[in-house]
Amino acid sequence: MSEKKEAFISDAGGEAPSAAGRKRLVTAAAVQPDPELDLKLRPPSFADFVGQRKMVERLELFVEAARRRGEVLEHVLFSGPPGLGKTTLAYILGHAMGVQVKSTSGPVIERPADLAGLLTGLERGDILFIDEIHRMQRSVEEYLYSAMEDFVLDIMIDQGPNARSVRLNIKPFTLIAATTRSGMLSAPLRSRFGLACRLDYYDAEALARIVERSARILDISVDAEGAFEIARRSRGTPRICNSLLRRVRDYAQVKADGRITRVVADQALGMLDIDPNGLDEMDKRLLETLLFRFGGGPVGVSSLAVAVGEEPDTIEEVYEPFLIQEGYLQRTPQGRVATDITRKRFGAAPEATRK
Ligand code: ADP
């Protein structure tokens, strides 16, 4: 394997932070992907994976059926906001199937030859995990179609009159792809996945279990109420709750006796300027813009996007689902509308007639 390929293939699950991932903030505390922490806290099996029960049951069945038939697992697509467990599930599937997982990300595969290098390095049944598949070049994506369907790659070599196509056979493999922007995937690519799973935000109970599990691994002392306080302020996202747990631990060690209780968690998160309901900077900007610039709506997502300097797709797929789930925002046929919860939260006059 060449050095260049080594640079973007990682067995350890090192992932390129997604554009959205890089920007995720919970108020002043940046919650960026921390590959070392992610790896340490990554559940190795379905049994350790908290929440998302329906999806996990489907995946377990999928694995069991493939194993019984002695087949290679079909291609799987995971979509959903950053930090919810897409990468983790790719590794759990690898573990359950007893195969290797090679990890890369869409923007890193610049040329068809890069893809060929990755695919020809796989053994039968291995998993190729492509994070941020929506950011893969279309010219590369087209080569993926025959690879996924027939396990062959027709690569053009040379140019002009010498140009010719060479067919490479690849060992049957499983592509597991992750995306925060499922709407950006082309229909031909999407249709080649045997299973597509959408990850939802976690409720506070599930996140509290994740906090308790992470605390055991990191040897941090936390009681049930302390775990719940952290969970409640983590924007429905496991990665955020793990990151906040570490910050609260620092506070507990310096300002308290090392044990995280509800009071200690509340003081620590307050000092770090973490929103009581887990809203991050972009959530707040969106809601404030909707309220004060557009009078609470209805306003089209494109106008909102221009006003906050974000892409409409990102707003729809990364930010809005949480705000809708928590009751801050509604989607109506006329556009986005702020709710009374939002008005109350940001101190705007209530408008009972507006739904
Ligand atoms: P994504 O790929 O969706 O951005 P990751 O799979 O990298 O998210 O997960 C981020 C972190 O959150 C990892 O450390 C992982 O261990 C943890 N995590 C995610 N989902 C769960 C879960 N269901 N149970 C326990 N930990 C989780």
mmCIF file of C-alpha atoms and ligand atoms in Angstrom:
data_model
loop_
_atom_site.group_PDB
_atom_site.id
_atom_site.type_symbol
_atom_site.label_atom_id
_atom_site.label_comp_id
_atom_site.label_asym_id
_atom_site.label_seq_id
_atom_site.Cartn_x
_atom_site.Cartn_y
_atom_site.Cartn_z
ATOM 1 C CA MET A 1 0.000 0.000 0.000
ATOM 2 C CA SER A 2 1.388 3.380 -0.965
ATOM 3 C CA GLU A 3 1.993 6.100 1.559
ATOM 4 C CA LYS A 4 -0.666 8.273 0.026
ATOM 5 C CA LYS A 5 -3.299 5.610 0.505
ATOM 6 C CA GLU A 6 -2.108 4.973 4.042
ATOM 7 C CA ALA A 7 -2.782 8.601 4.751
ATOM 8 C CA PHE A 8 -6.487 8.322 4.151
ATOM 9 C CA ILE A 9 -7.247 4.781 5.138
ATOM 10 C CA SER A 10 -7.514 4.239 8.811
ATOM 11 C CA ASP A 11 -8.352 1.047 10.640
ATOM 12 C CA ALA A 12 -8.580 2.910 13.894
ATOM 13 C CA GLY A 13 -11.680 4.797 12.881
ATOM 14 C CA GLY A 14 -10.017 8.190 12.624
ATOM 15 C CA GLU A 15 -12.571 10.247 10.829
ATOM 16 C CA ALA A 16 -12.371 13.533 9.029
ATOM 17 C CA PRO A 17 -14.624 15.923 10.899
ATOM 18 C CA SER A 18 -17.614 16.809 8.770
ATOM 19 C CA ALA A 19 -18.206 20.418 7.774
ATOM 20 C CA ALA A 20 -21.286 20.424 9.943
ATOM 21 C CA GLY A 21 -19.411 18.566 12.672
ATOM 22 C CA ARG A 22 -16.706 21.180 12.748
ATOM 23 C CA LYS A 23 -19.291 23.860 13.335
ATOM 24 C CA ARG A 24 -21.322 22.150 16.012
ATOM 25 C CA LEU A 25 -21.275 24.236 19.115
ATOM 26 C CA VAL A 26 -23.141 24.183 22.344
ATOM 27 C CA THR A 27 -22.965 27.879 23.164
ATOM 28 C CA ALA A 28 -19.413 28.819 24.064
ATOM 29 C CA ALA A 29 -18.191 25.247 24.335
ATOM 30 C CA ALA A 30 -17.012 23.925 21.002
ATOM 31 C CA VAL A 31 -17.960 20.302 20.661
ATOM 32 C CA GLN A 32 -15.795 19.113 17.875
ATOM 33 C CA PRO A 33 -15.203 15.508 16.983
ATOM 34 C CA ASP A 34 -12.385 14.313 19.221
ATOM 35 C CA PRO A 35 -11.113 11.159 17.496
ATOM 36 C CA GLU A 36 -9.291 9.929 20.586
ATOM 37 C CA LEU A 37 -12.282 10.330 22.891
ATOM 38 C CA ASP A 38 -14.710 8.995 20.257
ATOM 39 C CA LEU A 39 -12.581 5.894 19.869
ATOM 40 C CA LYS A 40 -12.260 5.282 23.578
ATOM 41 C CA LEU A 41 -15.968 5.606 24.208
ATOM 42 C CA ARG A 42 -17.188 3.856 21.078
ATOM 43 C CA PRO A 43 -19.441 0.926 21.995
ATOM 44 C CA PRO A 44 -17.936 -2.229 20.458
ATOM 45 C CA SER A 45 -21.176 -4.189 20.091
ATOM 46 C CA PHE A 46 -24.922 -3.785 19.687
ATOM 47 C CA ALA A 47 -25.361 -4.676 23.355
ATOM 48 C CA ASP A 48 -23.366 -1.590 24.381
ATOM 49 C CA PHE A 49 -25.040 0.721 21.899
ATOM 50 C CA VAL A 50 -27.622 2.744 23.799
ATOM 51 C CA GLY A 51 -30.994 3.684 22.308
ATOM 52 C CA GLN A 52 -32.224 3.606 18.671
ATOM 53 C CA ARG A 53 -33.723 0.195 19.513
ATOM 54 C CA LYS A 54 -35.841 -0.249 16.395
ATOM 55 C CA MET A 55 -32.940 0.409 14.093
ATOM 56 C CA VAL A 56 -30.589 -1.772 16.125
ATOM 57 C CA GLU A 57 -33.045 -4.672 15.945
ATOM 58 C CA ARG A 58 -33.218 -4.297 12.177
ATOM 59 C CA LEU A 59 -29.455 -4.271 11.926
ATOM 60 C CA GLU A 60 -29.058 -7.312 14.168
ATOM 61 C CA LEU A 61 -31.492 -9.224 11.988
ATOM 62 C CA PHE A 62 -29.689 -8.073 8.866
ATOM 63 C CA VAL A 63 -26.366 -9.339 10.235
ATOM 64 C CA GLU A 64 -27.790 -12.633 11.462
ATOM 65 C CA ALA A 65 -29.424 -13.352 8.100
ATOM 66 C CA ALA A 66 -26.211 -12.608 6.179
ATOM 67 C CA ARG A 67 -24.168 -14.738 8.572
ATOM 68 C CA ARG A 68 -26.509 -17.722 8.330
ATOM 69 C CA ARG A 69 -26.406 -17.598 4.554
ATOM 70 C CA GLY A 70 -22.655 -17.129 4.603
ATOM 71 C CA GLU A 71 -23.102 -13.993 2.526
ATOM 72 C CA VAL A 72 -21.425 -10.642 2.490
ATOM 73 C CA LEU A 73 -23.515 -7.981 4.224
ATOM 74 C CA GLU A 74 -25.461 -5.755 1.827
ATOM 75 C CA HIS A 75 -24.503 -2.088 1.554
ATOM 76 C CA VAL A 76 -25.826 0.134 4.334
ATOM 77 C CA LEU A 77 -26.472 3.884 4.391
ATOM 78 C CA PHE A 78 -26.658 5.788 7.683
ATOM 79 C CA SER A 79 -27.999 9.309 7.665
ATOM 80 C CA GLY A 80 -28.572 11.855 10.402
ATOM 81 C CA PRO A 81 -26.965 14.786 12.171
ATOM 82 C CA PRO A 82 -23.348 14.587 13.407
ATOM 83 C CA GLY A 83 -22.411 12.753 16.583
ATOM 84 C CA LEU A 84 -25.374 10.351 16.732
ATOM 85 C CA GLY A 85 -23.455 7.115 16.158
ATOM 86 C CA LYS A 86 -23.130 6.519 12.402
ATOM 87 C CA THR A 87 -19.412 5.731 12.516
ATOM 88 C CA THR A 88 -19.915 3.690 15.663
ATOM 89 C CA LEU A 89 -22.509 1.522 13.925
ATOM 90 C CA ALA A 90 -20.199 0.893 10.981
ATOM 91 C CA TYR A 91 -17.617 -0.528 13.400
ATOM 92 C CA ILE A 92 -20.233 -2.500 15.333
ATOM 93 C CA LEU A 93 -21.373 -4.076 12.058
ATOM 94 C CA GLY A 94 -17.760 -4.954 11.258
ATOM 95 C CA HIS A 95 -17.345 -6.535 14.669
ATOM 96 C CA ALA A 96 -20.610 -8.462 14.372
ATOM 97 C CA MET A 97 -19.663 -9.795 10.936
ATOM 98 C CA GLY A 98 -16.094 -10.546 12.031
ATOM 99 C CA VAL A 99 -14.587 -8.464 9.220
ATOM 100 C CA GLN A 100 -12.185 -5.563 8.898
ATOM 101 C CA VAL A 101 -13.410 -1.994 8.592
ATOM 102 C CA LYS A 102 -11.463 0.472 6.475
ATOM 103 C CA SER A 103 -12.455 4.047 7.012
ATOM 104 C CA THR A 104 -12.266 7.056 4.727
ATOM 105 C CA SER A 105 -14.379 10.036 3.813
ATOM 106 C CA GLY A 106 -16.026 11.322 0.640
ATOM 107 C CA PRO A 107 -13.893 14.411 -0.017
ATOM 108 C CA VAL A 108 -10.651 12.475 0.468
ATOM 109 C CA ILE A 109 -11.356 10.187 -2.503
ATOM 110 C CA GLU A 110 -10.385 12.674 -5.168
ATOM 111 C CA ARG A 111 -9.840 10.448 -8.201
ATOM 112 C CA PRO A 112 -11.166 7.113 -9.452
ATOM 113 C CA ALA A 113 -7.662 5.727 -8.864
ATOM 114 C CA ASP A 114 -8.003 6.535 -5.138
ATOM 115 C CA LEU A 115 -11.206 4.539 -5.040
ATOM 116 C CA ALA A 116 -9.571 1.684 -6.934
ATOM 117 C CA GLY A 117 -6.747 1.645 -4.394
ATOM 118 C CA LEU A 118 -9.205 1.383 -1.536
ATOM 119 C CA LEU A 119 -11.411 -1.261 -3.093
ATOM 120 C CA THR A 120 -8.656 -3.542 -4.329
ATOM 121 C CA GLY A 121 -7.170 -3.587 -0.828
ATOM 122 C CA LEU A 122 -10.291 -5.187 0.653
ATOM 123 C CA GLU A 123 -10.714 -8.866 1.497
ATOM 124 C CA ARG A 124 -13.990 -10.711 0.902
ATOM 125 C CA GLY A 125 -16.656 -9.382 3.271
ATOM 126 C CA ASP A 126 -14.609 -6.385 4.475
ATOM 127 C CA ILE A 127 -16.368 -3.129 5.136
ATOM 128 C CA LEU A 128 -15.424 0.117 3.452
ATOM 129 C CA PHE A 129 -16.792 2.966 5.549
ATOM 130 C CA ILE A 130 -17.180 6.257 3.677
ATOM 131 C CA ASP A 131 -18.119 9.158 5.915
ATOM 132 C CA GLU A 132 -19.677 12.247 4.340
ATOM 133 C CA ILE A 133 -20.469 10.371 1.166
ATOM 134 C CA HIS A 134 -22.500 13.360 -0.074
ATOM 135 C CA ARG A 135 -19.216 15.239 -0.503
ATOM 136 C CA MET A 136 -17.712 12.700 -2.860
ATOM 137 C CA GLN A 137 -16.999 13.930 -6.383
ATOM 138 C CA ARG A 138 -19.645 12.878 -8.885
ATOM 139 C CA SER A 139 -16.927 11.600 -11.244
ATOM 140 C CA VAL A 140 -15.735 9.188 -8.541
ATOM 141 C CA GLU A 141 -19.234 8.290 -7.446
ATOM 142 C CA GLU A 142 -20.044 6.914 -10.876
ATOM 143 C CA TYR A 143 -17.300 4.312 -10.492
ATOM 144 C CA LEU A 144 -18.822 3.230 -7.240
ATOM 145 C CA TYR A 145 -22.018 2.052 -8.958
ATOM 146 C CA SER A 146 -20.498 -0.968 -10.719
ATOM 147 C CA ALA A 147 -18.291 -1.653 -7.709
ATOM 148 C CA MET A 148 -21.329 -1.842 -5.430
ATOM 149 C CA GLU A 149 -23.458 -3.811 -7.847
ATOM 150 C CA ASP A 150 -21.122 -6.174 -9.683
ATOM 151 C CA PHE A 151 -17.855 -5.819 -7.736
ATOM 152 C CA VAL A 152 -15.984 -4.562 -10.782
ATOM 153 C CA LEU A 153 -14.331 -1.261 -11.609
ATOM 154 C CA ASP A 154 -13.832 -0.109 -15.183
ATOM 155 C CA ILE A 155 -10.996 2.356 -14.957
ATOM 156 C CA MET A 156 -9.896 4.511 -17.892
ATOM 157 C CA ILE A 157 -6.170 4.736 -18.249
ATOM 158 C CA ASP A 158 -4.241 7.152 -20.380
ATOM 159 C CA GLN A 159 -5.791 9.903 -22.487
ATOM 160 C CA GLY A 160 -6.540 10.749 -26.121
ATOM 161 C CA PRO A 161 -5.885 8.021 -28.708
ATOM 162 C CA ASN A 162 -4.177 5.804 -26.102
ATOM 163 C CA ALA A 163 -7.120 5.901 -23.716
ATOM 164 C CA ARG A 164 -8.404 2.435 -22.804
ATOM 165 C CA SER A 165 -10.526 0.890 -20.174
ATOM 166 C CA VAL A 166 -9.219 -1.716 -17.752
ATOM 167 C CA ARG A 167 -11.578 -3.874 -15.739
ATOM 168 C CA LEU A 168 -10.588 -4.594 -12.151
ATOM 169 C CA ASN A 169 -12.331 -7.311 -10.193
ATOM 170 C CA ILE A 170 -12.935 -6.549 -6.548
ATOM 171 C CA LYS A 171 -13.688 -9.039 -3.811
ATOM 172 C CA PRO A 172 -17.295 -8.819 -2.617
ATOM 173 C CA PHE A 173 -17.383 -6.137 0.058
ATOM 174 C CA THR A 174 -19.847 -4.045 2.023
ATOM 175 C CA LEU A 175 -20.023 -0.313 1.615
ATOM 176 C CA ILE A 176 -21.234 1.483 4.707
ATOM 177 C CA ALA A 177 -21.786 5.130 4.023
ATOM 178 C CA ALA A 178 -22.689 7.957 6.362
ATOM 179 C CA THR A 179 -24.192 11.300 5.517
ATOM 180 C CA THR A 180 -25.563 14.293 7.355
ATOM 181 C CA ARG A 181 -27.260 15.391 4.133
ATOM 182 C CA SER A 182 -29.221 12.489 2.694
ATOM 183 C CA GLY A 183 -31.085 14.872 0.382
ATOM 184 C CA MET A 184 -27.865 15.513 -1.522
ATOM 185 C CA LEU A 185 -27.357 11.879 -2.542
ATOM 186 C CA SER A 186 -28.117 11.012 -6.137
ATOM 187 C CA ALA A 187 -30.897 8.521 -6.843
ATOM 188 C CA PRO A 188 -28.559 5.981 -8.519
ATOM 189 C CA LEU A 189 -26.301 5.912 -5.470
ATOM 190 C CA ARG A 190 -29.120 5.753 -2.988
ATOM 191 C CA SER A 191 -30.772 2.867 -4.827
ATOM 192 C CA ARG A 192 -27.669 0.706 -4.446
ATOM 193 C CA PHE A 193 -27.923 0.415 -0.673
ATOM 194 C CA GLY A 194 -29.715 -2.660 0.652
ATOM 195 C CA LEU A 195 -30.596 -0.866 3.858
ATOM 196 C CA ALA A 196 -30.952 2.827 4.668
ATOM 197 C CA CYS A 197 -31.219 3.922 8.306
ATOM 198 C CA ARG A 198 -31.942 7.376 9.654
ATOM 199 C CA LEU A 199 -30.625 8.130 13.136
ATOM 200 C CA ASP A 200 -32.759 10.238 15.429
ATOM 201 C CA TYR A 201 -31.778 12.471 18.320
ATOM 202 C CA TYR A 202 -31.599 10.665 21.655
ATOM 203 C CA ASP A 203 -33.889 11.413 24.551
ATOM 204 C CA ALA A 204 -32.417 12.539 27.858
ATOM 205 C CA GLU A 205 -32.876 9.103 29.477
ATOM 206 C CA ALA A 206 -30.812 7.391 26.778
ATOM 207 C CA LEU A 207 -28.167 10.107 26.927
ATOM 208 C CA ALA A 208 -27.981 9.765 30.705
ATOM 209 C CA ARG A 209 -27.203 6.057 30.229
ATOM 210 C CA ILE A 210 -24.469 7.037 27.777
ATOM 211 C CA VAL A 211 -23.050 9.517 30.304
ATOM 212 C CA GLU A 212 -23.018 6.787 32.970
ATOM 213 C CA ARG A 213 -21.350 4.303 30.635
ATOM 214 C CA SER A 214 -18.719 6.851 29.571
ATOM 215 C CA ALA A 215 -18.126 7.826 33.203
ATOM 216 C CA ARG A 216 -17.380 4.177 34.048
ATOM 217 C CA ILE A 217 -14.899 3.922 31.169
ATOM 218 C CA LEU A 218 -13.193 7.215 32.044
ATOM 219 C CA ASP A 219 -13.324 6.465 35.776
ATOM 220 C CA ILE A 220 -15.408 9.524 36.589
ATOM 221 C CA SER A 221 -17.729 9.584 39.568
ATOM 222 C CA VAL A 222 -21.229 10.761 38.632
ATOM 223 C CA ASP A 223 -24.593 10.171 40.268
ATOM 224 C CA ALA A 224 -27.868 9.602 38.391
ATOM 225 C CA GLU A 225 -29.030 13.219 38.696
ATOM 226 C CA GLY A 226 -25.675 14.569 37.622
ATOM 227 C CA ALA A 227 -25.739 12.306 34.555
ATOM 228 C CA PHE A 228 -29.257 13.463 33.728
ATOM 229 C CA GLU A 229 -28.306 17.134 33.989
ATOM 230 C CA ILE A 230 -25.497 16.632 31.485
ATOM 231 C CA ALA A 231 -27.768 14.552 29.231
ATOM 232 C CA ARG A 232 -30.504 17.183 29.226
ATOM 233 C CA ARG A 233 -28.112 19.825 27.979
ATOM 234 C CA SER A 234 -26.470 17.771 25.227
ATOM 235 C CA ARG A 235 -28.701 18.605 22.270
ATOM 236 C CA GLY A 236 -29.838 14.988 21.907
ATOM 237 C CA THR A 237 -26.304 14.033 20.826
ATOM 238 C CA PRO A 238 -24.023 11.367 22.353
ATOM 239 C CA ARG A 239 -20.838 13.075 21.175
ATOM 240 C CA ILE A 240 -21.857 16.266 22.958
ATOM 241 C CA CYS A 241 -22.734 14.480 26.199
ATOM 242 C CA ASN A 242 -19.359 12.731 26.226
ATOM 243 C CA SER A 243 -17.583 16.000 25.660
ATOM 244 C CA LEU A 244 -19.580 17.823 28.343
ATOM 245 C CA LEU A 245 -18.922 14.981 30.790
ATOM 246 C CA ARG A 246 -15.203 15.627 30.507
ATOM 247 C CA ARG A 247 -15.616 19.354 31.012
ATOM 248 C CA VAL A 248 -17.805 18.847 34.046
ATOM 249 C CA ARG A 249 -15.273 16.381 35.430
ATOM 250 C CA ASP A 250 -12.601 19.114 35.342
ATOM 251 C CA TYR A 251 -14.880 21.425 37.274
ATOM 252 C CA ALA A 252 -15.832 18.726 39.788
ATOM 253 C CA GLN A 253 -12.187 17.987 40.485
ATOM 254 C CA VAL A 254 -11.182 21.594 41.002
ATOM 255 C CA LYS A 255 -14.282 23.088 42.627
ATOM 256 C CA ALA A 256 -15.967 20.111 44.295
ATOM 257 C CA ASP A 257 -14.843 16.776 45.717
ATOM 258 C CA GLY A 258 -14.573 15.159 42.308
ATOM 259 C CA ARG A 259 -18.081 13.704 42.276
ATOM 260 C CA ILE A 260 -20.555 14.978 39.696
ATOM 261 C CA THR A 261 -23.951 15.653 41.249
ATOM 262 C CA ARG A 262 -26.819 17.661 39.764
ATOM 263 C CA VAL A 263 -25.644 20.809 41.547
ATOM 264 C CA VAL A 264 -22.042 20.368 40.424
ATOM 265 C CA ALA A 265 -23.136 19.655 36.832
ATOM 266 C CA ASP A 266 -25.431 22.672 36.829
ATOM 267 C CA GLN A 267 -22.707 24.983 38.165
ATOM 268 C CA ALA A 268 -20.104 23.650 35.756
ATOM 269 C CA LEU A 269 -22.327 23.899 32.692
ATOM 270 C CA GLY A 270 -23.506 27.341 33.760
ATOM 271 C CA MET A 271 -19.910 28.497 34.076
ATOM 272 C CA LEU A 272 -19.168 27.101 30.632
ATOM 273 C CA ASP A 273 -22.156 29.031 29.294
ATOM 274 C CA ILE A 274 -23.905 25.877 28.100
ATOM 275 C CA ASP A 275 -27.514 26.604 27.244
ATOM 276 C CA PRO A 276 -29.942 25.084 29.789
ATOM 277 C CA ASN A 277 -31.748 23.291 26.958
ATOM 278 C CA GLY A 278 -28.700 22.374 24.931
ATOM 279 C CA LEU A 279 -29.228 24.884 22.119
ATOM 280 C CA ASP A 280 -26.055 25.744 20.272
ATOM 281 C CA GLU A 281 -24.935 28.986 18.600
ATOM 282 C CA MET A 282 -26.484 28.195 15.246
ATOM 283 C CA ASP A 283 -29.757 27.066 16.832
ATOM 284 C CA LYS A 284 -29.975 30.384 18.633
ATOM 285 C CA ARG A 285 -29.018 32.399 15.582
ATOM 286 C CA LEU A 286 -31.674 30.663 13.527
ATOM 287 C CA LEU A 287 -34.385 31.194 16.109
ATOM 288 C CA GLU A 288 -33.436 34.809 16.787
ATOM 289 C CA THR A 289 -33.342 35.570 13.064
ATOM 290 C CA LEU A 290 -36.715 33.940 12.584
ATOM 291 C CA LEU A 291 -38.175 35.869 15.508
ATOM 292 C CA PHE A 292 -36.669 39.311 15.175
ATOM 293 C CA ARG A 293 -35.878 39.634 11.502
ATOM 294 C CA PHE A 294 -38.848 37.782 10.056
ATOM 295 C CA GLY A 295 -41.366 38.542 12.806
ATOM 296 C CA GLY A 296 -41.627 34.878 13.774
ATOM 297 C CA GLY A 297 -42.420 33.718 10.234
ATOM 298 C CA PRO A 298 -43.730 32.174 8.166
ATOM 299 C CA VAL A 299 -40.524 32.453 6.181
ATOM 300 C CA GLY A 300 -39.064 30.209 3.491
ATOM 301 C CA VAL A 301 -36.030 28.139 4.387
ATOM 302 C CA SER A 302 -33.964 29.792 1.621
ATOM 303 C CA SER A 303 -34.495 33.288 3.033
ATOM 304 C CA LEU A 304 -33.672 32.029 6.502
ATOM 305 C CA ALA A 305 -30.564 30.330 5.158
ATOM 306 C CA VAL A 306 -29.285 33.492 3.460
ATOM 307 C CA ALA A 307 -29.906 35.502 6.625
ATOM 308 C CA VAL A 308 -27.849 33.173 8.826
ATOM 309 C CA GLY A 309 -25.203 32.377 6.202
ATOM 310 C CA GLU A 310 -25.867 28.628 5.998
ATOM 311 C CA GLU A 311 -27.060 26.338 3.217
ATOM 312 C CA PRO A 312 -30.777 25.514 3.098
ATOM 313 C CA ASP A 313 -30.047 21.752 2.983
ATOM 314 C CA THR A 314 -27.903 21.982 6.095
ATOM 315 C CA ILE A 315 -30.582 23.893 7.926
ATOM 316 C CA GLU A 316 -33.175 21.315 6.947
ATOM 317 C CA GLU A 317 -31.135 18.233 7.710
ATOM 318 C CA VAL A 318 -28.794 19.233 10.521
ATOM 319 C CA TYR A 319 -30.352 22.041 12.559
ATOM 320 C CA GLU A 320 -34.095 21.955 12.106
ATOM 321 C CA PRO A 321 -34.861 18.389 13.184
ATOM 322 C CA PHE A 322 -33.724 19.120 16.749
ATOM 323 C CA LEU A 323 -35.534 22.457 16.911
ATOM 324 C CA ILE A 324 -38.734 20.863 15.622
ATOM 325 C CA GLN A 325 -38.408 17.934 18.019
ATOM 326 C CA GLU A 326 -37.979 20.302 20.953
ATOM 327 C CA GLY A 327 -40.942 22.424 19.885
ATOM 328 C CA TYR A 328 -39.058 25.627 18.947
ATOM 329 C CA LEU A 329 -39.941 25.613 15.287
ATOM 330 C CA GLN A 330 -42.695 24.409 13.003
ATOM 331 C CA ARG A 331 -42.631 23.641 9.317
ATOM 332 C CA THR A 332 -45.793 24.811 7.590
ATOM 333 C CA PRO A 333 -46.683 24.926 3.889
ATOM 334 C CA GLN A 334 -46.102 28.719 4.078
ATOM 335 C CA GLY A 335 -42.655 28.375 5.648
ATOM 336 C CA ARG A 336 -40.927 28.189 9.040
ATOM 337 C CA VAL A 337 -42.769 29.528 12.031
ATOM 338 C CA ALA A 338 -41.550 30.246 15.564
ATOM 339 C CA THR A 339 -43.571 28.784 18.429
ATOM 340 C CA ASP A 340 -44.592 30.296 21.752
ATOM 341 C CA ILE A 341 -41.777 28.290 23.381
ATOM 342 C CA THR A 342 -39.333 30.225 21.195
ATOM 343 C CA ARG A 343 -40.979 33.560 21.949
ATOM 344 C CA LYS A 344 -40.812 32.843 25.656
ATOM 345 C CA ARG A 345 -37.213 31.656 25.451
ATOM 346 C CA PHE A 346 -36.020 34.765 23.582
ATOM 347 C CA GLY A 347 -38.258 37.267 25.326
ATOM 348 C CA ALA A 348 -40.461 38.160 22.358
ATOM 349 C CA ALA A 349 -44.110 39.083 22.861
ATOM 350 C CA PRO A 350 -46.301 35.985 22.718
ATOM 351 C CA GLU A 351 -48.483 35.726 19.675
ATOM 352 C CA ALA A 352 -51.216 33.333 20.520
ATOM 353 C CA THR A 353 -52.790 33.431 17.100
ATOM 354 C CA ARG A 354 -49.665 32.345 15.290
ATOM 355 C CA LYS A 355 -49.159 28.604 15.147
HETATM 356 P P1 ADP B 1 -21.258 10.143 13.881
HETATM 357 O O1 ADP B 1 -20.465 9.206 13.028
HETATM 358 O O2 ADP B 1 -22.746 10.001 13.678
HETATM 359 O O3 ADP B 1 -20.820 11.579 13.762
HETATM 360 P P2 ADP B 1 -20.001 8.705 16.081
HETATM 361 O O4 ADP B 1 -20.368 7.312 15.736
HETATM 362 O O5 ADP B 1 -18.592 9.130 15.790
HETATM 363 O O6 ADP B 1 -21.031 9.741 15.419
HETATM 364 O O7 ADP B 1 -20.330 8.922 17.632
HETATM 365 C C1 ADP B 1 -19.785 9.982 18.383
HETATM 366 C C2 ADP B 1 -19.457 9.511 19.778
HETATM 367 O O8 ADP B 1 -20.669 9.245 20.472
HETATM 368 C C3 ADP B 1 -18.636 8.236 19.835
HETATM 369 O O9 ADP B 1 -17.664 8.354 20.831
HETATM 370 C C4 ADP B 1 -19.593 7.168 20.264
HETATM 371 O O10 ADP B 1 -18.956 6.318 21.153
HETATM 372 C C5 ADP B 1 -20.668 7.928 21.004
HETATM 373 N N1 ADP B 1 -21.957 7.298 20.716
HETATM 374 C C6 ADP B 1 -22.711 7.521 19.615
HETATM 375 N N2 ADP B 1 -23.852 6.804 19.667
HETATM 376 C C7 ADP B 1 -23.823 6.114 20.816
HETATM 377 C C8 ADP B 1 -24.725 5.195 21.443
HETATM 378 N N3 ADP B 1 -25.892 4.880 20.880
HETATM 379 N N4 ADP B 1 -24.364 4.646 22.627
HETATM 380 C C9 ADP B 1 -23.196 5.006 23.213
HETATM 381 N N5 ADP B 1 -22.311 5.874 22.684
HETATM 382 C C10 ADP B 1 -22.609 6.421 21.501
#
